[in-house]
Every structure is written in structure tokens, then in C-alpha cells.
């Protein structure tokens, strides 16, 4: 049924995304507004029109690639990586390996991060105060022996022996170094806890699913991007998986102390319009520093595949992007406007001037 409000009130409600090339304003008289549903194919229940998907053209994609390169300008060997992508690509799918491997571990990861931050603050406070409490073997005895001025001192946390020749200066320097060593040990422990939660079998399952994700029988080219720290010190089963991926040529490991997000993002952008990223990352942080944020939002809407693992299955469920864009759209032939509602996800407003079959 027809609603008793005009286009001006729709605009005032907020949440409308202007489609590229659309007029900056809409007429505010002579229009009727109908609530509409858009099915999974992108067809409007009121107008019967097919909504289109806003594409990112080659020039915009090139600009996005340049933005990523600029963000990674301080990264070691990123220029070599871009050359490698040009030689080895393009791919049909690029996997955000870290996001897949940590699937379902959000609460535990947050707990580990919180504990690590508390330990880091505690260690910084101890160093600032210039001392730490003495500990027995259960409280970090492995850190009790430190090297100061080239000589090994063994009297930290215990009474000095008769043979101890520690000078006063050395004795005062020891607690600060012990606090720093303890902080380093805590960081290493937190990193080990994180890696124990990392599941390479999830990455393997998504990899095999995406290799045959599209109809037609042809295998898809898939690249797994993993940070180097996720590929070392693993179990025998994990090592076998990693070696298999390397033999198949589907694995790229990013260097330590580098942001792996920039690597999988660049590989996907450089692979062209047919490539998608498999990740549940919302990529909100990636908009910062991008020269063309609107183009990036359009690319993200069209080129990101979401995934999920159910409790009863080791095989992932994947969700491909919708075949239409959730942006304000104008049909030049009929003059009809389609506007995504700011109040309800999945609900649209169909704006019609004059008569439209089935709306009276």
C-alpha cells in the first residue's frame, strides 16, 4: 500500500548511500513511496526491476592497488611481492589464512590479549619503579640468572653466597633486567597460547571448498596468505599440510613483523574483477589511508566471500556476495528509484512517479 510520506522525509531519515553518477538530489513532489522487498537475485517486489551491482573499474582498482602499496611502503620486500603477484597471478580466490585459522576463537583470543596487556603494563611499572619482587622457582626462577657486565650473576631472588662478588651497582641493575626478561617471557607465552588456538585444518577445508566453488567443473586458482609465524613450530600433521600447500604452489607466507592483511588485499585487487577474498574480516580499518574509500567500499561489497563452520561439520559453509549493490539506484528508462531503508536491513523503498502496474 501507498505510504503517507515523501522523498524529503526519506532523505532526512539518513542511511542513504548515493550511487555513483546519480543526481545529488531528488524531486520532492509528485512521487509515491512504497515499501519493497528485494529477492536474492536483486529483483524488486514492487517495480519488478532488476537492481544492478556497482562495479569497480580498472582505473579505480589500480588506484586501490597504489593505496595499498603506499600503506605498505615500510614493509620489507613488499615491492618484490607485487612483482611476484604480477608473475604468478591472477587468482580466483585469495584466502585470509589468519582469519580462517582463528575462526571461532574470538573470546579466547580476547582473553589472551587482555592477559598479555596486563602483564605488559605490570612489567613496565616494575621497570619504572626500578625493582621487582623476589620470586621462588614457581614464580619465574628461569629468569633468576642474568648476565651483567659480561659476568653471570646467580644471586637474584636468593641470598648471596659467600663466593658472590656482586658489586652494589650490579645488584641494582639486576632487577630492571629481570623485569624486562619477564615481560619478554610473558609475550612469548601469550604468542604460544595464540598459536595453540590456530587451526590449520580450517584453512585446508576452506581451500578445498573454494577450489571447486563455482559450477562448470574447472578448478579455481586459490592463494592462501599466511603470516610466517603460523607456519613454524607446528605439529607433524600441520607441517604435512604446509608442505603439501607449498608443493601445490598455493601458499604465500608473509614476513614477520609485517601486516599480512596488506598482502592478501593487494593480491586480490591485483587479480582483477573476477577475484574475491575469503574472510570474515569486516575490513573497516582498511578504509583508513585508502585514496578512494568509496571505491573500496564498493569493491568490498562485491568481492568478499564469508564463511562459517558449523559444530556438526568440518566442512565450511560459504556465502557469496549478493548479485546487486545495496545503494540508491535510479532506472533511467522508467524513472523509478530504489533506496535501501535506513530502518530495516533488507527492506527497500521504491519511489514511483505516476502510475506503476500493481501499485495502485
Tab-separated table of N, CA and C in Angstrom, residues 76-78 80-82 84-85 88 91 94-95 97 222-228 231 242 245-246 249-255 258-260 262-264 267:
chain	number	residue	atom	x	y	z
A	76	UNK	N	59.021	-4.799	4.501
A	76	UNK	CA	60.190	-5.421	3.886
A	76	UNK	C	59.781	-6.231	2.657
A	77	UNK	N	60.416	-5.946	1.523
A	77	UNK	CA	60.257	-6.726	0.296
A	77	UNK	C	58.836	-6.702	-0.260
A	78	UNK	N	58.026	-5.676	0.069
A	78	UNK	CA	56.678	-5.645	-0.497
A	78	UNK	C	56.722	-5.402	-1.999
A	80	UNK	N	58.922	-6.572	-3.987
A	80	UNK	CA	59.184	-7.886	-4.583
A	80	UNK	C	57.913	-8.724	-4.616
A	81	UNK	N	57.070	-8.561	-3.594
A	81	UNK	CA	55.799	-9.289	-3.569
A	81	UNK	C	54.893	-8.849	-4.713
A	82	UNK	N	54.838	-7.555	-5.001
A	82	UNK	CA	53.992	-7.083	-6.099
A	82	UNK	C	54.465	-7.658	-7.436
A	84	UNK	N	56.005	-10.526	-7.738
A	84	UNK	CA	55.643	-11.949	-7.679
A	84	UNK	C	54.176	-12.141	-8.045
A	85	UNK	N	53.301	-11.252	-7.562
A	85	UNK	CA	51.878	-11.327	-7.892
A	85	UNK	C	51.668	-11.165	-9.391
A	88	UNK	N	52.817	-14.555	-10.928
A	88	UNK	CA	52.121	-15.780	-10.547
A	88	UNK	C	50.598	-15.672	-10.656
A	91	UNK	N	44.486	-14.822	-9.434
A	91	UNK	CA	43.801	-15.907	-8.741
A	91	UNK	C	42.292	-15.655	-8.758
A	94	UNK	N	41.478	-15.443	-2.976
A	94	UNK	CA	42.619	-15.261	-2.074
A	94	UNK	C	42.110	-15.456	-0.664
A	95	UNK	N	42.756	-16.339	0.098
A	95	UNK	CA	42.302	-16.685	1.441
A	95	UNK	C	43.064	-15.893	2.502
A	97	UNK	N	44.310	-16.314	5.516
A	97	UNK	CA	44.585	-17.505	6.308
A	97	UNK	C	44.443	-17.311	7.801
A	222	UNK	N	43.478	-20.699	-6.295
A	222	UNK	CA	43.328	-20.185	-4.939
A	222	UNK	C	44.715	-19.928	-4.343
A	223	UNK	N	44.846	-18.784	-3.669
A	223	UNK	CA	46.085	-18.450	-2.969
A	223	UNK	C	45.795	-18.323	-1.481
A	224	UNK	N	46.578	-19.023	-0.670
A	224	UNK	CA	46.486	-18.912	0.792
A	224	UNK	C	47.589	-17.980	1.265
A	225	UNK	N	47.216	-16.910	1.958
A	225	UNK	CA	48.194	-15.978	2.521
A	225	UNK	C	48.233	-16.196	4.029
A	226	UNK	N	49.409	-16.576	4.524
A	226	UNK	CA	49.593	-16.857	5.947
A	226	UNK	C	50.818	-16.125	6.465
A	227	UNK	N	50.700	-15.582	7.661
A	227	UNK	CA	51.869	-14.991	8.306
A	227	UNK	C	52.854	-16.103	8.641
A	228	UNK	N	54.129	-15.786	8.535
A	228	UNK	CA	55.177	-16.786	8.764
A	228	UNK	C	55.070	-17.458	10.129
A	231	UNK	N	53.317	-20.762	10.462
A	231	UNK	CA	53.828	-21.919	9.721
A	231	UNK	C	55.046	-22.552	10.381
A	242	UNK	N	51.301	-27.877	5.486
A	242	UNK	CA	52.068	-26.746	4.956
A	242	UNK	C	52.940	-27.190	3.785
A	245	UNK	N	50.780	-27.674	0.711
A	245	UNK	CA	50.399	-26.404	0.085
A	245	UNK	C	51.565	-25.820	-0.721
A	246	UNK	N	52.756	-25.926	-0.139
A	246	UNK	CA	53.924	-25.401	-0.857
A	246	UNK	C	54.185	-26.186	-2.133
A	249	UNK	N	51.897	-25.050	-4.726
A	249	UNK	CA	52.069	-23.662	-5.126
A	249	UNK	C	50.918	-22.759	-4.742
A	250	UNK	N	50.209	-23.091	-3.636
A	250	UNK	CA	49.042	-22.297	-3.239
A	250	UNK	C	49.302	-21.460	-1.980
A	251	UNK	N	50.518	-21.480	-1.463
A	251	UNK	CA	50.808	-20.801	-0.197
A	251	UNK	C	51.809	-19.672	-0.388
A	252	UNK	N	51.477	-18.522	0.206
A	252	UNK	CA	52.450	-17.435	0.331
A	252	UNK	C	52.524	-17.051	1.799
A	253	UNK	N	53.749	-17.033	2.344
A	253	UNK	CA	53.934	-16.665	3.749
A	253	UNK	C	54.500	-15.252	3.824
A	254	UNK	N	53.870	-14.418	4.638
A	254	UNK	CA	54.318	-13.039	4.783
A	254	UNK	C	55.412	-12.965	5.843
A	255	UNK	N	56.353	-12.039	5.691
A	255	UNK	CA	57.470	-11.942	6.649
A	255	UNK	C	56.981	-11.549	8.037
A	258	UNK	N	55.289	-7.958	9.699
A	258	UNK	CA	54.592	-7.294	8.613
A	258	UNK	C	53.096	-7.550	8.743
A	259	UNK	N	52.297	-6.639	8.225
A	259	UNK	CA	50.848	-6.755	8.263
A	259	UNK	C	50.391	-7.650	7.118
A	260	UNK	N	49.985	-8.871	7.437
A	260	UNK	CA	49.601	-9.810	6.386
A	260	UNK	C	48.349	-9.356	5.641
A	262	UNK	N	47.735	-6.545	4.280
A	262	UNK	CA	48.107	-5.803	3.076
A	262	UNK	C	48.481	-6.747	1.938
A	263	UNK	N	48.995	-7.908	2.260
A	263	UNK	CA	49.415	-8.866	1.235
A	263	UNK	C	48.211	-9.524	0.564
A	264	UNK	N	47.266	-10.048	1.359
A	264	UNK	CA	46.118	-10.690	0.709
A	264	UNK	C	45.213	-9.673	0.030
A	267	UNK	N	46.945	-8.836	-3.335
A	267	UNK	CA	46.850	-9.960	-4.267
A	267	UNK	C	45.455	-10.051	-4.876
